[in-house]
Short mmCIF file of C-alpha atoms in Angstrom, two decimals:
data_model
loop_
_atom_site.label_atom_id
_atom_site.label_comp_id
_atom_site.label_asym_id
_atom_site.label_seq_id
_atom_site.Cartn_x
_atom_site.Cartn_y
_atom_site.Cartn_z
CA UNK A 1 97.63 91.52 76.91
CA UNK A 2 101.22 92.81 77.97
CA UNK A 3 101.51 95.54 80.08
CA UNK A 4 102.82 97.97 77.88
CA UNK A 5 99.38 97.66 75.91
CA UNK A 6 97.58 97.59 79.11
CA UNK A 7 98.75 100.72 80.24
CA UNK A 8 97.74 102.52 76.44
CA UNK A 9 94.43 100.78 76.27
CA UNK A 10 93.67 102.49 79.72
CA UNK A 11 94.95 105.58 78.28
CA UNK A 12 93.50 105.82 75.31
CA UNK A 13 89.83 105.03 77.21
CA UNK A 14 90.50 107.73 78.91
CA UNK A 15 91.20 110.00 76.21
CA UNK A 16 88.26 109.06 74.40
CA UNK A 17 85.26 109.51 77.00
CA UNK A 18 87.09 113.12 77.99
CA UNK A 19 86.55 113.59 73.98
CA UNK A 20 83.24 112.11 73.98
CA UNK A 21 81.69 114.21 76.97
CA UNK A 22 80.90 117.12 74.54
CA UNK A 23 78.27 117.78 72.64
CA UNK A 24 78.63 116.29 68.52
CA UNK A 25 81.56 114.41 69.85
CA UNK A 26 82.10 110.75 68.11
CA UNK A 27 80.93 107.23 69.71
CA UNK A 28 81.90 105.38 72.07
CA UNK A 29 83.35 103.17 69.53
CA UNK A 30 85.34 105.83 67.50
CA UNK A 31 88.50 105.12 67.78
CA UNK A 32 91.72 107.35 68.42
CA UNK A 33 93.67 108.96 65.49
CA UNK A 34 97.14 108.32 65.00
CA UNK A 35 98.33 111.18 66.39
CA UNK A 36 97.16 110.77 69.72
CA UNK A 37 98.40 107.15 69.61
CA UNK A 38 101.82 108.39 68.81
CA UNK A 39 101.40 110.87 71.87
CA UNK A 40 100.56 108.54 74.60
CA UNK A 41 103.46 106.13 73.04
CA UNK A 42 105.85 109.08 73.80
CA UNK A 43 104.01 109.71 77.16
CA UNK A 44 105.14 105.82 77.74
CA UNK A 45 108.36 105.32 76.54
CA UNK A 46 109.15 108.75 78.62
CA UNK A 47 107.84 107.00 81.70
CA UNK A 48 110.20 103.91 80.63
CA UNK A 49 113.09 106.21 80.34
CA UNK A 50 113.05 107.97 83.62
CA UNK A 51 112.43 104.33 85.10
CA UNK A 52 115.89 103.35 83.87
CA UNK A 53 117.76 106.70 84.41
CA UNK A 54 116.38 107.14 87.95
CA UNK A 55 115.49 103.36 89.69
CA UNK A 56 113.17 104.35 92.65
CA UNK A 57 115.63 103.04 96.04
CA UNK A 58 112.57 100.74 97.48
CA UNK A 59 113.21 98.72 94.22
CA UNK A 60 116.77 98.75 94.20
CA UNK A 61 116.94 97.64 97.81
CA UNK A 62 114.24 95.19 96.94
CA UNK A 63 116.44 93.30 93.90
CA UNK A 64 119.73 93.72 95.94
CA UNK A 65 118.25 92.27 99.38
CA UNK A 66 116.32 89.31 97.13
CA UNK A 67 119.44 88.58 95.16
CA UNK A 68 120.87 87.82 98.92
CA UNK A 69 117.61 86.09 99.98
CA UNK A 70 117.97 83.90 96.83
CA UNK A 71 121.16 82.87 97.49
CA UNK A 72 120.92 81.23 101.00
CA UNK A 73 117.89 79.22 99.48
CA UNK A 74 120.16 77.59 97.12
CA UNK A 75 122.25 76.80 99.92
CA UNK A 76 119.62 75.49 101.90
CA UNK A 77 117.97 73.36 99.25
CA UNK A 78 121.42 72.19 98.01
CA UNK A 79 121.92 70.36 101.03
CA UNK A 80 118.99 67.85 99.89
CA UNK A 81 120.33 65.16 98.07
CA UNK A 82 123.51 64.69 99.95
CA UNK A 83 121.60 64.22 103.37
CA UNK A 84 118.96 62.07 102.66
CA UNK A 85 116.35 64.11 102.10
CA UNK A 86 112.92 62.45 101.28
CA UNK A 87 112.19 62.19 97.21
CA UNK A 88 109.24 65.10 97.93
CA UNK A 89 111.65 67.26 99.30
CA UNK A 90 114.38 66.39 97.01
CA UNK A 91 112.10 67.50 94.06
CA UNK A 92 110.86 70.68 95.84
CA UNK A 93 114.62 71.43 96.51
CA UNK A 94 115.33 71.41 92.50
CA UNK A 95 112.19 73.34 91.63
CA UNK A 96 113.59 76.11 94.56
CA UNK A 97 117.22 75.94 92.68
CA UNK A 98 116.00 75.98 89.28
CA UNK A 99 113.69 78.52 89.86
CA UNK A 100 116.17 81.07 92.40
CA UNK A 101 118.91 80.70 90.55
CA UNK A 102 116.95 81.98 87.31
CA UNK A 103 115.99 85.43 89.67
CA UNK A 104 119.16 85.38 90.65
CA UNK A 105 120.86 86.20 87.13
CA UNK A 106 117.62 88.17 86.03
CA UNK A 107 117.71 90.56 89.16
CA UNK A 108 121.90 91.06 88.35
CA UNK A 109 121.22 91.69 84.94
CA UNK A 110 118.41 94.35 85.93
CA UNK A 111 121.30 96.10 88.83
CA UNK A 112 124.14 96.37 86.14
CA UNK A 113 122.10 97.82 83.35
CA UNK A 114 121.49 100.35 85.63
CA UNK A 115 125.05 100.98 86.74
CA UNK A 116 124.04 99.60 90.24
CA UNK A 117 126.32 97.74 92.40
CA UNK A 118 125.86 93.94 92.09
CA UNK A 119 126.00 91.70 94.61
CA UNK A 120 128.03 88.61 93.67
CA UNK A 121 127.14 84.80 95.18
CA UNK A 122 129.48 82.50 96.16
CA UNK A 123 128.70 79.33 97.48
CA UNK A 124 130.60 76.33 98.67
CA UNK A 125 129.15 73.79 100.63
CA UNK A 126 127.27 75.41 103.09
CA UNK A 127 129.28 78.80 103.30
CA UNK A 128 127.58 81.57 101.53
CA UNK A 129 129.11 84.62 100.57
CA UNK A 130 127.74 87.88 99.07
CA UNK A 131 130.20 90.76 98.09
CA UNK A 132 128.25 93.86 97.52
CA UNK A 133 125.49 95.79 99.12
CA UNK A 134 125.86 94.69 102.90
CA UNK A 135 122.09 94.94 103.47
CA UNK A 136 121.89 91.45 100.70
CA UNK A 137 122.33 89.96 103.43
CA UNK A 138 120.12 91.01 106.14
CA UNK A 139 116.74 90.85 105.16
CA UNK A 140 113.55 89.08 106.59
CA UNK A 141 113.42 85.51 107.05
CA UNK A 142 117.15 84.75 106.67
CA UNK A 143 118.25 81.76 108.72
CA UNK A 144 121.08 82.52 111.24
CA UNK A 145 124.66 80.79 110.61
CA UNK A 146 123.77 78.55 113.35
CA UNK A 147 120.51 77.18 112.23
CA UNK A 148 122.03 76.86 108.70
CA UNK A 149 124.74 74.85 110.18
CA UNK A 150 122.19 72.53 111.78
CA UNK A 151 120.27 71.90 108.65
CA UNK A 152 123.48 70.58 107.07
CA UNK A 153 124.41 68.37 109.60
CA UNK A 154 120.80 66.90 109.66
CA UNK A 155 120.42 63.92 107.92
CA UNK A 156 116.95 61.89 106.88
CA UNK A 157 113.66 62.61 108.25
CA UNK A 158 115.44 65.12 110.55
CA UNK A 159 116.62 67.20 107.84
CA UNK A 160 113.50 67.05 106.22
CA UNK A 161 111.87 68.18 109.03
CA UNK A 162 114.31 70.85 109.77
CA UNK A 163 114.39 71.70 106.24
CA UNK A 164 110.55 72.18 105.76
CA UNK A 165 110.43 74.55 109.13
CA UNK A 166 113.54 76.88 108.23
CA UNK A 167 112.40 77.52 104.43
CA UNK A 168 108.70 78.25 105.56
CA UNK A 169 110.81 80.70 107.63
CA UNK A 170 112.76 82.24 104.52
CA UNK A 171 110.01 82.28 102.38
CA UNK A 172 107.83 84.22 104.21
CA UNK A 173 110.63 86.61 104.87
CA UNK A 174 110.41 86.55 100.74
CA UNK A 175 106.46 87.13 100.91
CA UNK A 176 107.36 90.00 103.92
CA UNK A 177 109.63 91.78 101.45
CA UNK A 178 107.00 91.89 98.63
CA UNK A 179 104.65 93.47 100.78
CA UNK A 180 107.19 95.94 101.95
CA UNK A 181 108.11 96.84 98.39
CA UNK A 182 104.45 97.25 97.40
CA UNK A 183 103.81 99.40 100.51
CA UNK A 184 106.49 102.20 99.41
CA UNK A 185 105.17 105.38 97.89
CA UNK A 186 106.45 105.13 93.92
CA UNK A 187 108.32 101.92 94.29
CA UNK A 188 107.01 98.93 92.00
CA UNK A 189 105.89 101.26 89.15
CA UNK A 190 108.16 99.76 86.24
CA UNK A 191 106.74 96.39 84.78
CA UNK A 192 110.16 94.18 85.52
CA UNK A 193 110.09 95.07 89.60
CA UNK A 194 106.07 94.50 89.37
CA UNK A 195 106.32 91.55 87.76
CA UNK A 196 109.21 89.94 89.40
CA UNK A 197 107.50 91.06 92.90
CA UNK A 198 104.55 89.55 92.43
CA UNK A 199 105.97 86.35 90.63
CA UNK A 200 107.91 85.98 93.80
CA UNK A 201 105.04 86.61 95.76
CA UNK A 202 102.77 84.01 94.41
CA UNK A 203 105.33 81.01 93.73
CA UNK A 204 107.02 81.53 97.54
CA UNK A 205 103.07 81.69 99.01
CA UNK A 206 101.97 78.81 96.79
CA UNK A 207 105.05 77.00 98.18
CA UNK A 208 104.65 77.89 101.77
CA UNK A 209 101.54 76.29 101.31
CA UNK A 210 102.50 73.27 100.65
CA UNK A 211 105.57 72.79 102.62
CA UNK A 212 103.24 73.70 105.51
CA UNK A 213 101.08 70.40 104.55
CA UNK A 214 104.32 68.37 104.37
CA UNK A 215 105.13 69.44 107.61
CA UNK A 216 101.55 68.72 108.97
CA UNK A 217 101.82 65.04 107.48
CA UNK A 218 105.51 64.50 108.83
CA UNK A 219 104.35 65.09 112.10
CA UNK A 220 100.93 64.08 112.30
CA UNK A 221 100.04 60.95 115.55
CA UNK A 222 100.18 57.80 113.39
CA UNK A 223 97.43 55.39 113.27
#
């Protein structure tokens, strides 16, 4: 069930045990006439409407700062296959850019129709630059130029190592963000930011999860 019927079943149920709380009213099972279903559609699309017209600013700042946060994952997982990354975190690197760059062009897409400023990526080698909304690039978990100038000069086990420590790092800046978001009075109400949120909340946990047994097993005594 999509959200958009989620949110009129709930409203319609409702509607219906007000209705049925008096006396001769119908069943539980009666089921709403048209015009009420036409009413709670306008009650909806309304609610849609104002979404679009009036963005709440804990979800803009959220899309802008994650478009940033996206970004220097790419850069970090594009160093991979050029510094002899192990095949595990080789393949993890290509989920991270398939999946980033994806949010990426969704989250842009959501700023412009909105006549938002957008913050564009550009990325060569390991320089990373964001023109827009200076706070893209200062949000929780981001790796200092520094660290991201170690990771690509590490090579092998070392930057596999390295690699699996610093994007734990960023990714729970990611998870950090998602809780900040959800924490904000009104913020998270339209289904793209609630959806996108928690996407990013579950893939970047799920993924912390497992980089964190990589790690373990990289580093583990030997027999």
């Amino acid at each position: 069930m999509n959200t958009r019927r989620t949110v009129l079943f709930v409203l319609l149920a409702a509607t219906q045990a007000c209705a049925g709380s008096g006396p001769g009213a119908p069943g539980p099972a009666a089921r709403p006439d048209a015009d009420r279903v036409a009413r709670l559609e306008a009650i909806y699309q309304a609610r849609a409407d104002s979404l679009l017209l009036n963005p709440h600013e804990a979800d803009v700042h959220f899309i802008t700062g994650m478009i940033g946060h996206h970004a220097q994952a790419l850069v970090m997982a594009g160093f991979a296959p050029d510094n002899g990354a192990s095949p595990a975190v080789q393949v993890l690197c290509a989920r991270i850019i398939n999946a980033q760059s994806d949010e990426i062009a969704i989250m842009q897409r959501w700023l412009a129709e909105r006549g938002l400023p957008v913050p564009e990526i550009h990325i060569e080698g390991s320089t990373l630059m964001v023109h827009g909304p200076e706070h893209a690039m200062n949000m929780p978990g981001m790796i200092s130029p520094e660290q991201l100038r170690e990771l690509g000069e590490a090579r092998g086990a070392d930057f596999d190592r390295l690699f699996l420590t610093y994007m734990i790092e960023h990714h729970e800046g990611a998870v950090t963000m998602v809780h900040n978001l959800f924490a904000a009075d009104g913020a998270a109400q339209g289904d793209f930011i609630f959806k996108i949120a928690s996407d990013i909340q579950v893939d970047q946990a799920t993924e912390i999860a497992r980089m964190e047994l990589m790690l373990e097993e990289m580093t583990a005594p030997g027999p």
